[in-house]
Amino acid sequence: MIRRAFPAVALMAAAVAGVGRATVSAADKKKPAPPAALVWPLPPETPRIRYVTAYHGITDFKKAGGGWKSLLIGPDTDKPSTQLMKPYGIAVARDGRVFVTDTAARRVFVFDAHAKTVSFIGEKGPIKIVKPIGVAIDAADTVFVADATLKRVVGYRPDGTVAIAIGHEGELENPSGLAIDRARGLLYVADAKKHQVLCYSSADGAFVRAIGKRGTENGEFNFPTNLSVDRGGRLYVTDTLNFRVQIFDEAGAFVAAIGTQGDGPGHLNRAKGVGVDSEGHVYIADTSFNNFQIFDADGSILLFVGTTGEGPGEFLLPAGLFVDDEDRIYVADQGNARVQVFQRVRTEQASNPKSGNPQSNPQSGNPQSAINPQSAVRNPQSEDPQRKRRRQ
């Protein structure tokens, strides 16, 4: 009897011991590590750009409505879309609200991450938006929207009422990109069909000057599309079919140009959005390369970010680009119906990824300390595979 009972006792002891080991193992087991931050360039190099988030539409902050009715008969296609369809222009207010024009949805979206809301402007009052392209915000928080169908630029007060309308008959042919010089109270309007950039007072819409004509020389344009103004009042013009970005001083005189046509790093092929950060780095989105490139003030390539795809940090026909006062970079990812947001990493954040807050205001410093010119020019994961194949 003792011999027969022993195996059963031994099995029970082993089972208890196994449970004990399993319990200890589970208690000692570490929680899974959070996913690594998406940065450029890749480790072991020092990160300079970090992916933050993406905006898509009203479902960013609440679940889509519709209920049983939409399940039975489908979505109501007569109602304007509350989701981005083909975003183009971007501007960010000083309170953090993100304004996005959408040429397919034919709306101007207003994303408020703090209030967790999405609203719209330009849909009430005497002038209703038809096909918004560019958007810019002045020091008085007037939101200017360029409408390609109306051939006008309309300014909306913070309460949504119309403050100003620019463009009498024949004055604008195809207003597209907008930019504001807040310090000088100037509004710049790119007119792709006129091959000019027109300058107005943002206070009363008075005409100030016209810059350029059609051509290939310095100060001339071939379909200018997007604009930006840096902190010193210099104007950056994406001269799309001249494959460059031209820079002008606050008086409208030509200063320099960035880019030449090509398919390698530092070249441009179908440049669109342009922006400038607090240290003078120039960001240029290119729809052909499905990325954005970063240049120093002298026009030398420092880094490029993105490749073709639909994941975070990937693009399909990027268009408008905006750099806000805190050096966040917003890119209208048209083909993926979203706006992607990135953060320039400050030197102290790069040395200690756990320190600092991407929402905080970056400090000025040496541009070379913020973005290393030896970085991702060699980084294969930041390159569009189509470009690599073309060079092989």
Short mmCIF file of C-alpha atoms in Angstrom, two decimals:
data_model
loop_
_atom_site.label_atom_id
_atom_site.label_comp_id
_atom_site.label_asym_id
_atom_site.label_seq_id
_atom_site.Cartn_x
_atom_site.Cartn_y
_atom_site.Cartn_z
CA MET A 1 0.00 0.00 0.00
CA ILE A 2 2.83 2.37 0.84
CA ARG A 3 4.54 1.62 -2.50
CA ARG A 4 1.28 2.31 -4.37
CA ALA A 5 0.57 5.53 -2.51
CA PHE A 6 4.04 7.00 -3.03
CA PRO A 7 3.68 7.81 -6.74
CA ALA A 8 0.42 9.64 -6.10
CA VAL A 9 1.98 11.65 -3.29
CA ALA A 10 5.01 12.39 -5.45
CA LEU A 11 2.82 13.56 -8.33
CA MET A 12 0.82 15.82 -6.01
CA ALA A 13 4.02 17.29 -4.55
CA ALA A 14 5.38 17.89 -8.03
CA ALA A 15 2.13 19.57 -9.09
CA VAL A 16 2.18 21.83 -6.04
CA ALA A 17 5.82 22.67 -6.68
CA GLY A 18 4.98 23.41 -10.31
CA VAL A 19 2.16 25.73 -9.30
CA GLY A 20 4.53 27.48 -6.91
CA ARG A 21 7.11 27.91 -9.63
CA ALA A 22 4.47 29.17 -12.07
CA THR A 23 3.21 31.63 -9.48
CA VAL A 24 6.69 32.91 -8.76
CA SER A 25 7.46 33.10 -12.46
CA ALA A 26 4.29 35.11 -13.15
CA ALA A 27 5.01 37.43 -10.26
CA ASP A 28 8.56 37.97 -11.44
CA LYS A 29 7.58 38.39 -15.06
CA LYS A 30 8.15 41.98 -16.23
CA LYS A 31 5.49 43.96 -18.02
CA PRO A 32 6.02 44.23 -21.79
CA ALA A 33 8.11 47.23 -22.74
CA PRO A 34 6.23 50.07 -24.45
CA PRO A 35 6.81 50.34 -28.20
CA ALA A 36 9.91 52.23 -29.15
CA ALA A 37 9.46 55.81 -30.32
CA LEU A 38 9.52 56.29 -34.07
CA VAL A 39 12.47 58.58 -34.73
CA TRP A 40 14.75 59.75 -37.51
CA PRO A 41 17.57 58.95 -38.00
CA LEU A 42 17.55 55.41 -36.71
CA PRO A 43 19.57 54.32 -33.68
CA PRO A 44 22.41 54.34 -32.87
CA GLU A 45 22.47 57.84 -34.35
CA THR A 46 21.05 60.66 -32.27
CA PRO A 47 17.32 61.20 -32.95
CA ARG A 48 16.40 64.55 -34.47
CA ILE A 49 12.76 64.06 -35.52
CA ARG A 50 10.11 62.11 -33.61
CA TYR A 51 6.68 60.97 -34.77
CA VAL A 52 3.91 62.30 -32.51
CA THR A 53 0.41 61.57 -33.81
CA ALA A 54 -2.01 61.88 -36.72
CA TYR A 55 -5.35 63.65 -37.27
CA HIS A 56 -8.07 61.99 -39.34
CA GLY A 57 -11.37 63.62 -38.45
CA ILE A 58 -14.14 63.67 -35.91
CA THR A 59 -13.46 60.05 -34.92
CA ASP A 60 -10.14 61.14 -33.43
CA PHE A 61 -12.07 62.27 -30.38
CA LYS A 62 -15.34 60.31 -30.47
CA LYS A 63 -16.85 57.24 -32.06
CA ALA A 64 -18.52 57.59 -35.44
CA GLY A 65 -22.30 57.98 -35.24
CA GLY A 66 -24.98 56.59 -37.51
CA GLY A 67 -26.38 53.69 -35.53
CA TRP A 68 -28.75 51.15 -37.02
CA LYS A 69 -29.97 53.49 -39.76
CA SER A 70 -26.56 53.81 -41.37
CA LEU A 71 -26.11 50.04 -41.12
CA LEU A 72 -29.36 49.45 -43.00
CA ILE A 73 -29.18 52.10 -45.72
CA GLY A 74 -25.53 53.13 -45.65
CA PRO A 75 -23.97 56.47 -44.78
CA ASP A 76 -25.70 59.72 -45.67
CA THR A 77 -23.65 60.89 -48.66
CA ASP A 78 -25.55 64.19 -48.78
CA LYS A 79 -23.93 65.32 -45.55
CA PRO A 80 -20.42 66.84 -45.67
CA SER A 81 -17.69 64.48 -44.57
CA THR A 82 -16.56 64.76 -40.97
CA GLN A 83 -13.40 62.83 -41.84
CA LEU A 84 -10.49 64.12 -43.84
CA MET A 85 -10.58 63.00 -47.47
CA LYS A 86 -7.83 64.92 -49.26
CA PRO A 87 -6.17 67.40 -46.88
CA TYR A 88 -4.00 70.12 -48.34
CA GLY A 89 -3.28 73.30 -46.36
CA ILE A 90 -2.39 73.50 -42.66
CA ALA A 91 -2.07 76.33 -40.16
CA VAL A 92 -1.79 76.20 -36.37
CA ALA A 93 -3.16 78.88 -34.06
CA ARG A 94 -1.24 80.07 -31.02
CA ASP A 95 -3.67 78.17 -28.77
CA GLY A 96 -2.78 74.90 -30.53
CA ARG A 97 -5.85 74.48 -32.74
CA VAL A 98 -4.97 72.90 -36.08
CA PHE A 99 -6.74 74.23 -39.20
CA VAL A 100 -6.76 71.92 -42.22
CA THR A 101 -8.25 72.58 -45.65
CA ASP A 102 -9.64 69.61 -47.57
CA THR A 103 -10.12 69.93 -51.32
CA ALA A 104 -12.29 66.80 -51.60
CA ALA A 105 -14.43 67.25 -48.47
CA ARG A 106 -14.58 70.98 -49.38
CA ARG A 107 -14.34 71.97 -45.75
CA VAL A 108 -11.94 73.60 -43.33
CA PHE A 109 -11.43 71.31 -40.33
CA VAL A 110 -10.48 72.70 -36.94
CA PHE A 111 -8.86 70.12 -34.63
CA ASP A 112 -8.74 71.10 -30.96
CA ALA A 113 -6.78 68.42 -29.09
CA HIS A 114 -7.24 70.18 -25.74
CA ALA A 115 -11.04 70.33 -26.01
CA LYS A 116 -11.11 67.03 -27.94
CA THR A 117 -13.36 68.49 -30.63
CA VAL A 118 -13.46 68.92 -34.38
CA SER A 119 -15.32 71.89 -35.80
CA PHE A 120 -15.54 73.67 -39.15
CA ILE A 121 -15.34 77.25 -40.41
CA GLY A 122 -16.51 79.01 -43.55
CA GLU A 123 -19.88 77.28 -43.79
CA LYS A 124 -22.12 80.11 -42.58
CA GLY A 125 -22.60 83.74 -43.46
CA PRO A 126 -22.42 85.61 -46.76
CA ILE A 127 -19.31 83.82 -48.12
CA LYS A 128 -19.29 80.04 -47.90
CA ILE A 129 -16.20 78.01 -48.67
CA VAL A 130 -16.35 75.98 -51.91
CA LYS A 131 -12.84 74.62 -52.56
CA PRO A 132 -10.36 75.61 -49.84
CA ILE A 133 -6.64 75.33 -50.60
CA GLY A 134 -4.39 77.50 -48.43
CA VAL A 135 -4.93 78.62 -44.85
CA ALA A 136 -3.09 81.07 -42.57
CA ILE A 137 -3.74 82.80 -39.23
CA ASP A 138 -2.66 86.33 -38.33
CA ALA A 139 -1.79 87.95 -34.99
CA ALA A 140 -5.45 88.87 -34.39
CA ASP A 141 -6.45 85.19 -34.87
CA THR A 142 -8.17 85.96 -38.17
CA VAL A 143 -8.19 82.77 -40.23
CA PHE A 144 -7.55 83.36 -43.94
CA VAL A 145 -8.69 80.72 -46.43
CA ALA A 146 -7.79 80.69 -50.14
CA ASP A 147 -10.66 79.35 -52.25
CA ALA A 148 -9.73 78.18 -55.76
CA THR A 149 -13.33 78.17 -56.99
CA LEU A 150 -14.32 81.55 -55.57
CA LYS A 151 -10.91 82.95 -56.60
CA ARG A 152 -10.79 84.86 -53.37
CA VAL A 153 -9.13 84.82 -49.98
CA VAL A 154 -11.63 85.09 -47.14
CA GLY A 155 -10.72 86.08 -43.58
CA TYR A 156 -12.82 84.75 -40.69
CA ARG A 157 -12.90 86.17 -37.19
CA PRO A 158 -12.51 83.86 -34.18
CA ASP A 159 -16.34 83.70 -33.92
CA GLY A 160 -16.56 82.44 -37.52
CA THR A 161 -18.00 85.59 -39.08
CA VAL A 162 -16.46 87.06 -42.23
CA ALA A 163 -13.94 89.80 -41.45
CA ILE A 164 -12.49 90.47 -44.89
CA ALA A 165 -12.53 89.24 -48.49
CA ILE A 166 -9.62 89.76 -50.87
CA GLY A 167 -9.74 89.44 -54.63
CA HIS A 168 -11.95 91.46 -56.95
CA GLU A 169 -12.83 90.02 -60.35
CA GLY A 170 -9.70 89.07 -62.27
CA GLU A 171 -7.32 89.87 -59.42
CA LEU A 172 -6.73 86.26 -58.41
CA GLU A 173 -6.80 83.36 -60.87
CA ASN A 174 -5.86 80.39 -58.71
CA PRO A 175 -5.06 81.36 -55.12
CA SER A 176 -3.37 78.45 -53.37
CA GLY A 177 -0.76 78.70 -50.62
CA LEU A 178 -0.99 81.39 -47.93
CA ALA A 179 1.46 82.69 -45.35
CA ILE A 180 1.34 85.40 -42.70
CA ASP A 181 4.07 87.76 -41.54
CA ARG A 182 2.59 88.49 -38.11
CA ALA A 183 5.17 91.09 -37.12
CA ARG A 184 4.56 93.23 -40.21
CA GLY A 185 0.87 92.46 -40.70
CA LEU A 186 1.33 91.02 -44.19
CA LEU A 187 -0.59 88.28 -45.97
CA TYR A 188 1.11 86.48 -48.87
CA VAL A 189 -0.94 84.68 -51.52
CA ALA A 190 0.56 82.27 -54.07
CA ASP A 191 -1.30 82.38 -57.40
CA ALA A 192 -0.23 79.34 -59.42
CA LYS A 193 -1.87 80.45 -62.67
CA LYS A 194 -0.52 84.00 -62.53
CA HIS A 195 2.92 82.69 -61.51
CA GLN A 196 3.13 85.36 -58.85
CA VAL A 197 3.01 85.89 -55.12
CA LEU A 198 0.74 88.76 -54.10
CA CYS A 199 1.17 90.64 -50.84
CA TYR A 200 -1.66 92.33 -48.90
CA SER A 201 -2.22 93.98 -45.55
CA SER A 202 -3.73 91.36 -43.26
CA ALA A 203 -5.59 94.13 -41.40
CA ASP A 204 -7.63 95.64 -44.24
CA GLY A 205 -6.71 93.68 -47.39
CA ALA A 206 -4.94 96.60 -49.04
CA PHE A 207 -2.67 95.51 -51.89
CA VAL A 208 1.04 95.97 -51.08
CA ARG A 209 3.08 94.40 -53.89
CA ALA A 210 3.37 91.58 -56.41
CA ILE A 211 6.45 89.37 -56.52
CA GLY A 212 7.65 87.59 -59.65
CA LYS A 213 6.44 86.60 -63.08
CA ARG A 214 6.60 83.43 -65.11
CA GLY A 215 10.12 82.29 -65.86
CA THR A 216 13.12 80.35 -64.64
CA GLU A 217 15.40 83.13 -63.44
CA ASN A 218 15.84 84.14 -59.82
CA GLY A 219 12.67 85.81 -58.62
CA GLU A 220 10.57 84.22 -61.37
CA PHE A 221 8.12 81.34 -60.92
CA ASN A 222 6.67 78.35 -62.67
CA PHE A 223 3.52 77.43 -60.73
CA PRO A 224 4.23 78.63 -57.19
CA THR A 225 2.10 76.59 -54.81
CA ASN A 226 3.00 76.88 -51.12
CA LEU A 227 4.41 79.55 -48.83
CA SER A 228 5.99 80.09 -45.44
CA VAL A 229 7.39 83.06 -43.50
CA ASP A 230 10.19 82.65 -40.97
CA ARG A 231 10.66 84.55 -37.72
CA GLY A 232 12.75 87.20 -39.47
CA GLY A 233 10.08 87.96 -42.05
CA ARG A 234 11.73 86.13 -44.95
CA LEU A 235 9.31 84.58 -47.44
CA TYR A 236 9.77 81.01 -48.72
CA VAL A 237 8.01 80.14 -52.00
CA THR A 238 7.69 76.60 -53.34
CA ASP A 239 8.39 77.15 -57.04
CA THR A 240 7.04 73.72 -57.91
CA LEU A 241 7.80 73.31 -61.61
CA ASN A 242 11.14 75.06 -61.31
CA PHE A 243 12.00 72.37 -58.74
CA ARG A 244 13.14 74.75 -56.02
CA VAL A 245 12.14 76.87 -53.05
CA GLN A 246 12.95 80.56 -53.46
CA ILE A 247 13.63 82.86 -50.52
CA PHE A 248 12.81 86.59 -50.43
CA ASP A 249 13.47 89.25 -47.83
CA GLU A 250 10.74 91.22 -46.06
CA ALA A 251 10.77 93.80 -48.89
CA GLY A 252 10.24 91.15 -51.58
CA ALA A 253 13.81 91.04 -52.93
CA PHE A 254 15.27 87.68 -53.98
CA VAL A 255 17.75 86.21 -51.47
CA ALA A 256 18.50 82.59 -52.37
CA ALA A 257 17.09 79.32 -53.72
CA ILE A 258 17.11 75.80 -52.34
CA GLY A 259 17.00 72.64 -54.44
CA THR A 260 17.47 71.44 -58.01
CA GLN A 261 15.66 68.78 -60.00
CA GLY A 262 16.73 65.22 -59.34
CA ASP A 263 15.85 62.02 -57.51
CA GLY A 264 18.50 61.89 -54.80
CA PRO A 265 18.71 63.42 -51.32
CA GLY A 266 18.74 67.20 -51.53
CA HIS A 267 16.95 67.30 -54.89
CA LEU A 268 13.31 68.21 -55.54
CA ASN A 269 10.89 66.77 -58.05
CA ARG A 270 7.37 67.88 -57.07
CA ALA A 271 7.86 70.10 -54.06
CA LYS A 272 4.75 71.30 -52.22
CA GLY A 273 4.61 72.26 -48.55
CA VAL A 274 7.37 74.33 -46.99
CA GLY A 275 8.06 75.43 -43.41
CA VAL A 276 10.85 76.86 -41.27
CA ASP A 277 11.63 76.02 -37.65
CA SER A 278 12.95 78.22 -34.84
CA GLU A 279 16.56 77.59 -35.82
CA GLY A 280 16.17 78.28 -39.53
CA HIS A 281 15.96 74.71 -40.83
CA VAL A 282 13.81 74.51 -43.96
CA TYR A 283 11.32 71.62 -44.34
CA ILE A 284 10.06 70.73 -47.82
CA ALA A 285 7.44 68.07 -48.63
CA ASP A 286 7.69 66.37 -52.02
CA THR A 287 4.77 64.46 -53.51
CA SER A 288 7.02 62.46 -55.84
CA PHE A 289 9.32 61.21 -53.10
CA ASN A 290 6.61 60.71 -50.45
CA ASN A 291 8.75 62.31 -47.78
CA PHE A 292 9.87 65.64 -46.42
CA GLN A 293 13.45 66.84 -46.51
CA ILE A 294 15.22 69.16 -44.09
CA PHE A 295 17.81 71.68 -45.26
CA ASP A 296 20.02 74.10 -43.38
CA ALA A 297 19.86 77.84 -44.00
CA ASP A 298 22.47 77.49 -46.75
CA GLY A 299 20.43 74.89 -48.62
CA SER A 300 22.47 71.81 -47.68
CA ILE A 301 20.50 68.62 -47.05
CA LEU A 302 20.49 67.51 -43.41
CA LEU A 303 17.88 64.79 -43.15
CA PHE A 304 14.91 63.29 -44.92
CA VAL A 305 11.92 61.67 -43.26
CA GLY A 306 9.42 59.19 -44.65
CA THR A 307 8.83 56.65 -47.37
CA THR A 308 5.89 55.41 -49.45
CA GLY A 309 3.22 53.69 -47.36
CA GLU A 310 0.32 54.11 -44.97
CA GLY A 311 1.94 53.53 -41.60
CA PRO A 312 3.17 56.20 -39.17
CA GLY A 313 5.91 58.21 -40.82
CA GLU A 314 4.93 56.97 -44.28
CA PHE A 315 3.23 59.09 -46.94
CA LEU A 316 1.16 58.99 -50.07
CA LEU A 317 1.25 62.33 -51.90
CA PRO A 318 2.19 64.69 -49.08
CA ALA A 319 1.11 68.26 -49.76
CA GLY A 320 0.91 71.13 -47.27
CA LEU A 321 3.43 71.42 -44.46
CA PHE A 322 3.48 73.71 -41.43
CA VAL A 323 5.97 74.21 -38.60
CA ASP A 324 4.44 75.74 -35.48
CA ASP A 325 5.97 77.94 -32.78
CA GLU A 326 7.05 74.86 -30.81
CA ASP A 327 8.77 73.22 -33.78
CA ARG A 328 6.12 70.61 -34.39
CA ILE A 329 5.92 69.66 -38.05
CA TYR A 330 2.49 69.02 -39.59
CA VAL A 331 2.25 67.29 -42.98
CA ALA A 332 -0.92 66.87 -45.03
CA ASP A 333 -0.79 63.24 -46.14
CA GLN A 334 -3.33 63.46 -48.98
CA GLY A 335 -3.47 59.87 -50.16
CA ASN A 336 -3.80 58.55 -46.62
CA ALA A 337 -6.46 61.13 -45.68
CA ARG A 338 -4.69 62.39 -42.58
CA VAL A 339 -2.34 64.99 -41.15
CA GLN A 340 0.78 63.55 -39.55
CA VAL A 341 2.55 65.39 -36.75
CA PHE A 342 6.25 65.22 -35.90
CA GLN A 343 8.43 66.94 -33.32
CA ARG A 344 11.90 68.31 -33.83
CA VAL A 345 13.94 66.86 -30.98
CA ARG A 346 15.92 69.36 -28.95
CA THR A 347 19.53 68.64 -28.08
CA GLU A 348 18.76 67.88 -24.41
CA GLN A 349 15.88 65.58 -25.40
CA ALA A 350 18.07 63.77 -27.91
CA SER A 351 20.69 63.03 -25.24
CA ASN A 352 18.00 61.87 -22.77
CA PRO A 353 14.83 60.62 -24.54
CA LYS A 354 12.92 60.49 -21.22
CA SER A 355 13.50 64.16 -20.51
CA GLY A 356 11.50 67.02 -21.89
CA ASN A 357 7.99 67.29 -23.20
CA PRO A 358 7.30 67.43 -26.96
CA GLN A 359 4.67 70.04 -26.19
CA SER A 360 7.20 72.38 -24.57
CA ASN A 361 8.80 75.30 -26.34
CA PRO A 362 12.20 74.36 -27.85
CA GLN A 363 15.12 76.62 -27.10
CA SER A 364 17.17 78.26 -29.79
CA GLY A 365 20.72 77.14 -30.42
CA ASN A 366 23.18 76.05 -33.04
CA PRO A 367 21.32 74.43 -35.96
CA GLN A 368 24.05 71.82 -36.25
CA SER A 369 23.40 70.78 -32.65
CA ALA A 370 19.76 70.11 -33.46
CA ILE A 371 20.05 68.27 -36.77
CA ASN A 372 23.24 66.51 -37.74
CA PRO A 373 24.09 66.92 -41.44
CA GLN A 374 25.68 63.47 -41.40
CA SER A 375 22.46 61.83 -40.23
CA ALA A 376 19.82 60.25 -42.41
CA VAL A 377 21.26 61.12 -45.78
CA ARG A 378 22.68 57.63 -45.39
CA ASN A 379 19.62 56.20 -43.64
CA PRO A 380 17.99 53.60 -45.95
CA GLN A 381 14.79 53.35 -43.90
CA SER A 382 14.06 57.01 -44.44
CA GLU A 383 14.27 56.68 -48.19
CA ASP A 384 11.53 55.97 -50.69
CA PRO A 385 12.24 52.52 -52.18
CA GLN A 386 11.17 53.80 -55.58
CA ARG A 387 13.98 56.33 -55.44
CA LYS A 388 16.52 53.65 -54.49
CA ARG A 389 15.45 51.53 -57.45
CA ARG A 390 15.79 54.47 -59.84
CA ARG A 391 19.38 55.10 -58.70
CA GLN A 392 20.41 51.43 -59.01
#
